[in-house]
């Protein structure tokens, strides 16, 4: 019986091939390898019907020979996957098999739903067979590029992976190898990425959901080569396609901030365990996180990241980096960027500062450890810590005065002050305040028409946020040396540019001592002509005299990288401005820099010592 069936199958009959494989599953593997020539015959691409022929073949059961050819090809496809699984097909045959396997793979997945079940195989079975074929043949060096360039394979494996994650089907195929194949999209990246999206039958947001779910499953599993490969592949996809893109937005919507940090932490543990390759995965994961934190959605990213333990993650990574020379992947540069640039930029926001206060306290067991203090990144932490403590003191100042905070009418011809509920807000930006409809109309024509949209998109979304920004300036002006430095800059400008109205630009995204504004100026503040910012913020009316004289105008930089776009105006009482002007007007004309500085030193020292209250009276 066995011999007769084998002889019939060898003659090329699909029906006999199928029945042979079904009737004799116990045939030992070495003997099954003897079927390889027969499988070659049944995988002949010429047996695949053309699309125009397929409709008539499927609608006419009398056309048995064509259906028999389809059944034989699909059966051979499955049998090849089984032989590959037990390694009975060796590398030299891959190159000869692939031109036959590839067309059948595409045909099987394209028309699976239309082929009668008795001539095909189940969807789970087809997916499993396809995965074994694609992933096994790809492992051989000579075939890797051929398989990866073949159109449609990412579509097939992405669909399989999506069904696994969604628990539509189960599998014994290692998901890590599927993810590794899907993540290798660097060449023709856009087309390959779109093929993945088509395979999951969704958009980048759907892909984000699947990636988040996969991270949750993987990082909860046993640490081994497969889970490391899976996490590394996900981080690679996120870095290539997830920064400032719909995929990044999808991650934000699906809890991806927490998931991404868990993936980074997972790989960083491996790096600390001596796996140098894990350093690359940590680096690209941090690049992805950094890219989104610096995007238009950065506020939400940093907020979710802080809630999910970002400070603990960064503190742990800092502690582990004891010597710069041992860092093969320069993750330390990204950590430094968080400490020197990212966190200081976000410390101008009330919500983020409150979150940071909690997050930093949770990381104290790490940051207070002896090993943390020996990290070569520790000096940057000390510098950041000094700044953050200053911001916390400004926050405390704001919270202490919040209940008695006075606001001022935005109309500079009025500047009437009142309690928090006495003034009405602009409905568009939600930040400008007015004591009456008349003042609002006057200010709209004079200035607010230009600044309304920019104020609304400044990132300061509430009166509390605006008040905290003013409190930072109030806190800084508690320092006599800062008051004297700012007054000196203003007086120097007034002396050299008589009759020119000015603004004082304050860099709130660096520390209050101005040690890091090197590219822009030498210090913490800079005095500029107000005309420089007319078009940007509509400040023309601020140059007008109020009833009591000109006011001091401050522009706070909210984002160093977008300094032209992200400025926020504040002003104070006119009395101080007049006193500085009086000192300047009393000086003889024509003084050189050194003589001017000497002439201003004593009167400004006295003014700064007595002007604390005046300089701290900031209207928001």
mmCIF file of C-alpha atoms in Angstrom, residues 235-451:
data_model
loop_
_atom_site.group_PDB
_atom_site.id
_atom_site.type_symbol
_atom_site.label_atom_id
_atom_site.label_comp_id
_atom_site.label_asym_id
_atom_site.label_seq_id
_atom_site.Cartn_x
_atom_site.Cartn_y
_atom_site.Cartn_z
ATOM 1 C CA UNK A 235 12.414 50.075 19.165
ATOM 2 C CA UNK A 236 13.937 50.103 15.684
ATOM 3 C CA UNK A 237 10.512 50.542 14.078
ATOM 4 C CA UNK A 238 9.630 53.312 16.517
ATOM 5 C CA UNK A 239 12.877 55.152 15.873
ATOM 6 C CA UNK A 240 12.535 54.930 12.087
ATOM 7 C CA UNK A 241 8.850 55.785 11.819
ATOM 8 C CA UNK A 242 7.553 56.948 15.189
ATOM 9 C CA UNK A 243 9.055 60.357 15.928
ATOM 10 C CA UNK A 244 6.750 63.295 15.203
ATOM 11 C CA UNK A 245 4.472 61.156 13.005
ATOM 12 C CA UNK A 246 1.056 59.446 13.068
ATOM 13 C CA UNK A 247 2.758 56.411 14.608
ATOM 14 C CA UNK A 248 4.051 58.627 17.413
ATOM 15 C CA UNK A 249 0.564 60.081 17.871
ATOM 16 C CA UNK A 250 -0.825 56.560 18.013
ATOM 17 C CA UNK A 251 1.690 55.602 20.666
ATOM 18 C CA UNK A 252 0.576 58.613 22.689
ATOM 19 C CA UNK A 253 -3.073 57.562 22.442
ATOM 20 C CA UNK A 254 -2.462 53.903 23.296
ATOM 21 C CA UNK A 255 -0.213 54.150 26.333
ATOM 22 C CA UNK A 256 2.885 53.976 24.185
ATOM 23 C CA UNK A 257 4.918 56.379 26.303
ATOM 24 C CA UNK A 258 4.924 53.956 29.218
ATOM 25 C CA UNK A 259 5.452 50.986 26.908
ATOM 26 C CA UNK A 260 8.417 52.615 25.164
ATOM 27 C CA UNK A 261 10.105 53.377 28.474
ATOM 28 C CA UNK A 262 9.546 49.806 29.643
ATOM 29 C CA UNK A 263 11.170 48.595 26.427
ATOM 30 C CA UNK A 264 14.156 50.919 26.910
ATOM 31 C CA UNK A 265 14.551 49.812 30.531
ATOM 32 C CA UNK A 266 14.321 46.161 29.413
ATOM 33 C CA UNK A 267 17.235 46.625 27.006
ATOM 34 C CA UNK A 268 19.240 48.749 29.438
ATOM 35 C CA UNK A 269 19.190 45.880 31.939
ATOM 36 C CA UNK A 270 20.730 43.685 29.246
ATOM 37 C CA UNK A 271 23.336 46.338 28.474
ATOM 38 C CA UNK A 272 24.343 46.463 32.119
ATOM 39 C CA UNK A 273 24.566 42.683 32.043
ATOM 40 C CA UNK A 274 27.326 42.901 29.452
ATOM 41 C CA UNK A 275 25.342 42.661 26.199
ATOM 42 C CA UNK A 276 27.012 45.349 24.074
ATOM 43 C CA UNK A 277 24.423 44.989 21.307
ATOM 44 C CA UNK A 278 21.724 46.078 23.766
ATOM 45 C CA UNK A 279 23.430 49.470 23.993
ATOM 46 C CA UNK A 280 22.358 50.198 20.423
ATOM 47 C CA UNK A 281 18.739 49.356 21.246
ATOM 48 C CA UNK A 282 18.804 51.641 24.293
ATOM 49 C CA UNK A 283 20.240 54.426 22.162
ATOM 50 C CA UNK A 284 17.613 54.205 19.420
ATOM 51 C CA UNK A 285 14.856 53.905 22.018
ATOM 52 C CA UNK A 286 16.034 57.108 23.680
ATOM 53 C CA UNK A 287 16.233 58.777 20.253
ATOM 54 C CA UNK A 288 12.587 57.892 19.656
ATOM 55 C CA UNK A 289 11.581 59.257 23.047
ATOM 56 C CA UNK A 290 13.632 62.415 22.547
ATOM 57 C CA UNK A 291 12.183 63.027 19.080
ATOM 58 C CA UNK A 292 8.629 62.985 20.380
ATOM 59 C CA UNK A 293 9.402 65.010 23.495
ATOM 60 C CA UNK A 294 10.736 67.724 21.159
ATOM 61 C CA UNK A 295 7.714 67.541 18.832
ATOM 62 C CA UNK A 296 4.539 69.591 18.770
ATOM 63 C CA UNK A 297 2.985 67.004 21.096
ATOM 64 C CA UNK A 298 5.976 67.149 23.422
ATOM 65 C CA UNK A 299 4.009 68.551 26.352
ATOM 66 C CA UNK A 300 1.810 65.455 26.511
ATOM 67 C CA UNK A 301 4.778 63.128 25.926
ATOM 68 C CA UNK A 302 6.820 64.601 28.763
ATOM 69 C CA UNK A 303 3.783 64.637 31.049
ATOM 70 C CA UNK A 304 2.994 60.959 30.453
ATOM 71 C CA UNK A 305 6.673 60.039 30.671
ATOM 72 C CA UNK A 306 7.071 61.735 34.040
ATOM 73 C CA UNK A 307 3.982 59.938 35.338
ATOM 74 C CA UNK A 308 5.423 56.643 34.088
ATOM 75 C CA UNK A 309 8.811 56.923 35.772
ATOM 76 C CA UNK A 310 11.004 58.851 33.335
ATOM 77 C CA UNK A 311 13.188 60.229 36.120
ATOM 78 C CA UNK A 312 13.751 56.765 37.580
ATOM 79 C CA UNK A 313 14.720 55.488 34.127
ATOM 80 C CA UNK A 314 17.149 58.332 33.473
ATOM 81 C CA UNK A 315 18.604 58.158 36.991
ATOM 82 C CA UNK A 316 19.157 54.410 36.596
ATOM 83 C CA UNK A 317 20.867 54.941 33.246
ATOM 84 C CA UNK A 318 23.074 57.700 34.671
ATOM 85 C CA UNK A 319 24.119 55.508 37.610
ATOM 86 C CA UNK A 320 25.110 52.696 35.240
ATOM 87 C CA UNK A 321 27.407 54.900 33.142
ATOM 88 C CA UNK A 322 30.572 55.112 35.166
ATOM 89 C CA UNK A 323 33.127 55.659 32.410
ATOM 90 C CA UNK A 324 32.568 57.446 29.116
ATOM 91 C CA UNK A 325 35.116 55.257 27.312
ATOM 92 C CA UNK A 326 32.992 52.157 27.946
ATOM 93 C CA UNK A 327 29.883 53.613 26.267
ATOM 94 C CA UNK A 328 29.898 52.087 22.774
ATOM 95 C CA UNK A 329 26.639 53.808 21.879
ATOM 96 C CA UNK A 330 26.620 57.430 22.956
ATOM 97 C CA UNK A 331 23.480 57.297 25.047
ATOM 98 C CA UNK A 332 25.201 59.587 27.528
ATOM 99 C CA UNK A 333 24.830 62.446 25.009
ATOM 100 C CA UNK A 334 21.061 61.928 25.001
ATOM 101 C CA UNK A 335 20.965 61.821 28.792
ATOM 102 C CA UNK A 336 22.932 65.059 28.879
ATOM 103 C CA UNK A 337 20.457 66.611 26.446
ATOM 104 C CA UNK A 338 17.561 65.750 28.733
ATOM 105 C CA UNK A 339 19.333 67.383 31.672
ATOM 106 C CA UNK A 340 20.734 70.427 29.862
ATOM 107 C CA UNK A 341 17.962 71.201 27.365
ATOM 108 C CA UNK A 342 14.730 69.211 27.555
ATOM 109 C CA UNK A 343 13.880 69.409 31.251
ATOM 110 C CA UNK A 344 14.865 73.090 31.607
ATOM 111 C CA UNK A 345 12.614 73.945 28.649
ATOM 112 C CA UNK A 346 9.633 72.231 30.246
ATOM 113 C CA UNK A 347 10.239 73.723 33.683
ATOM 114 C CA UNK A 348 8.497 76.906 32.487
ATOM 115 C CA UNK A 349 5.189 75.007 32.540
ATOM 116 C CA UNK A 350 3.211 74.815 35.766
ATOM 117 C CA UNK A 351 1.812 71.320 35.155
ATOM 118 C CA UNK A 352 5.202 69.828 34.282
ATOM 119 C CA UNK A 353 6.948 71.470 37.231
ATOM 120 C CA UNK A 354 4.373 69.999 39.623
ATOM 121 C CA UNK A 355 4.888 66.559 38.061
ATOM 122 C CA UNK A 356 8.662 66.884 38.243
ATOM 123 C CA UNK A 357 8.464 67.587 41.951
ATOM 124 C CA UNK A 358 6.820 64.201 42.490
ATOM 125 C CA UNK A 359 8.971 62.375 39.938
ATOM 126 C CA UNK A 360 12.279 63.581 41.370
ATOM 127 C CA UNK A 361 11.281 62.612 44.895
ATOM 128 C CA UNK A 362 10.516 59.072 43.681
ATOM 129 C CA UNK A 363 14.012 58.818 42.185
ATOM 130 C CA UNK A 364 15.817 59.911 45.374
ATOM 131 C CA UNK A 365 16.857 56.340 46.392
ATOM 132 C CA UNK A 366 18.781 56.176 43.106
ATOM 133 C CA UNK A 367 20.121 59.742 42.929
ATOM 134 C CA UNK A 368 21.365 59.651 46.523
ATOM 135 C CA UNK A 369 23.334 56.419 46.091
ATOM 136 C CA UNK A 370 27.171 56.556 46.131
ATOM 137 C CA UNK A 371 27.394 54.920 42.701
ATOM 138 C CA UNK A 372 25.153 57.581 41.156
ATOM 139 C CA UNK A 373 27.547 60.289 42.332
ATOM 140 C CA UNK A 374 30.521 58.620 40.629
ATOM 141 C CA UNK A 375 28.883 58.595 37.190
ATOM 142 C CA UNK A 376 30.610 60.823 34.648
ATOM 143 C CA UNK A 377 27.191 62.363 33.900
ATOM 144 C CA UNK A 378 26.686 63.371 37.540
ATOM 145 C CA UNK A 379 28.010 66.966 37.093
ATOM 146 C CA UNK A 380 25.189 67.624 34.615
ATOM 147 C CA UNK A 381 22.718 66.266 37.143
ATOM 148 C CA UNK A 382 24.061 68.646 39.806
ATOM 149 C CA UNK A 383 23.624 71.598 37.474
ATOM 150 C CA UNK A 384 20.107 70.525 36.564
ATOM 151 C CA UNK A 385 19.286 69.885 40.208
ATOM 152 C CA UNK A 386 20.260 73.460 41.081
ATOM 153 C CA UNK A 387 17.897 74.776 38.417
ATOM 154 C CA UNK A 388 15.018 72.508 39.366
ATOM 155 C CA UNK A 389 15.271 73.520 43.019
ATOM 156 C CA UNK A 390 15.034 77.166 41.953
ATOM 157 C CA UNK A 391 11.941 76.357 39.905
ATOM 158 C CA UNK A 392 10.418 74.533 42.867
ATOM 159 C CA UNK A 393 10.995 77.591 45.030
ATOM 160 C CA UNK A 394 9.329 79.730 42.347
ATOM 161 C CA UNK A 395 6.443 77.250 42.364
ATOM 162 C CA UNK A 396 6.126 77.542 46.140
ATOM 163 C CA UNK A 397 6.179 81.335 45.819
ATOM 164 C CA UNK A 398 3.420 81.179 43.241
ATOM 165 C CA UNK A 399 1.271 78.809 45.292
ATOM 166 C CA UNK A 400 1.673 81.046 48.349
ATOM 167 C CA UNK A 401 0.532 84.172 46.495
ATOM 168 C CA UNK A 402 -1.990 82.456 44.227
ATOM 169 C CA UNK A 403 -4.932 83.101 46.542
ATOM 170 C CA UNK A 404 -4.290 86.848 46.611
ATOM 171 C CA UNK A 405 -3.040 87.198 43.045
ATOM 172 C CA UNK A 406 -3.974 90.407 41.244
ATOM 173 C CA UNK A 407 -4.443 90.490 37.494
ATOM 174 C CA UNK A 408 -4.202 93.565 35.283
ATOM 175 C CA UNK A 409 -6.314 94.688 32.340
ATOM 176 C CA UNK A 410 -4.453 93.957 29.099
ATOM 177 C CA UNK A 411 -5.350 97.373 27.689
ATOM 178 C CA UNK A 412 -2.192 99.387 28.368
ATOM 179 C CA UNK A 413 -4.186 102.624 28.524
ATOM 180 C CA UNK A 414 -6.015 101.146 31.500
ATOM 181 C CA UNK A 415 -3.934 98.533 33.394
ATOM 182 C CA UNK A 416 -6.657 98.372 36.037
ATOM 183 C CA UNK A 417 -5.898 95.598 38.522
ATOM 184 C CA UNK A 418 -8.333 93.280 40.188
ATOM 185 C CA UNK A 419 -8.844 89.898 41.788
ATOM 186 C CA UNK A 420 -8.746 86.684 39.808
ATOM 187 C CA UNK A 421 -12.469 86.763 39.058
ATOM 188 C CA UNK A 422 -12.814 90.497 38.458
ATOM 189 C CA UNK A 423 -11.516 90.448 34.864
ATOM 190 C CA UNK A 424 -12.881 88.637 31.811
ATOM 191 C CA UNK A 425 -10.802 86.475 29.487
ATOM 192 C CA UNK A 426 -10.395 86.603 25.724
ATOM 193 C CA UNK A 427 -12.480 83.684 24.445
ATOM 194 C CA UNK A 428 -9.944 82.841 21.717
ATOM 195 C CA UNK A 429 -6.619 82.572 23.557
ATOM 196 C CA UNK A 430 -8.023 82.294 27.088
ATOM 197 C CA UNK A 431 -5.143 84.337 28.485
ATOM 198 C CA UNK A 432 -5.660 88.050 27.817
ATOM 199 C CA UNK A 433 -7.712 89.742 30.566
ATOM 200 C CA UNK A 434 -9.927 92.844 30.369
ATOM 201 C CA UNK A 435 -11.929 94.877 32.833
ATOM 202 C CA UNK A 436 -14.562 95.835 30.245
ATOM 203 C CA UNK A 437 -15.727 95.144 26.691
ATOM 204 C CA UNK A 438 -14.488 98.618 25.700
ATOM 205 C CA UNK A 439 -10.947 97.810 26.844
ATOM 206 C CA UNK A 440 -11.054 94.506 24.977
ATOM 207 C CA UNK A 441 -12.110 96.230 21.738
ATOM 208 C CA UNK A 442 -9.414 98.888 22.106
ATOM 209 C CA UNK A 443 -6.696 96.314 22.756
ATOM 210 C CA UNK A 444 -7.863 94.114 19.870
ATOM 211 C CA UNK A 445 -7.370 96.928 17.380
ATOM 212 C CA UNK A 446 -4.072 98.098 18.881
ATOM 213 C CA UNK A 447 -2.255 94.850 19.666
ATOM 214 C CA UNK A 448 -4.124 91.689 20.553
ATOM 215 C CA UNK A 449 -5.278 90.936 17.003
ATOM 216 C CA UNK A 450 -1.635 90.095 16.188
ATOM 217 C CA UNK A 451 -0.793 88.204 19.358
#
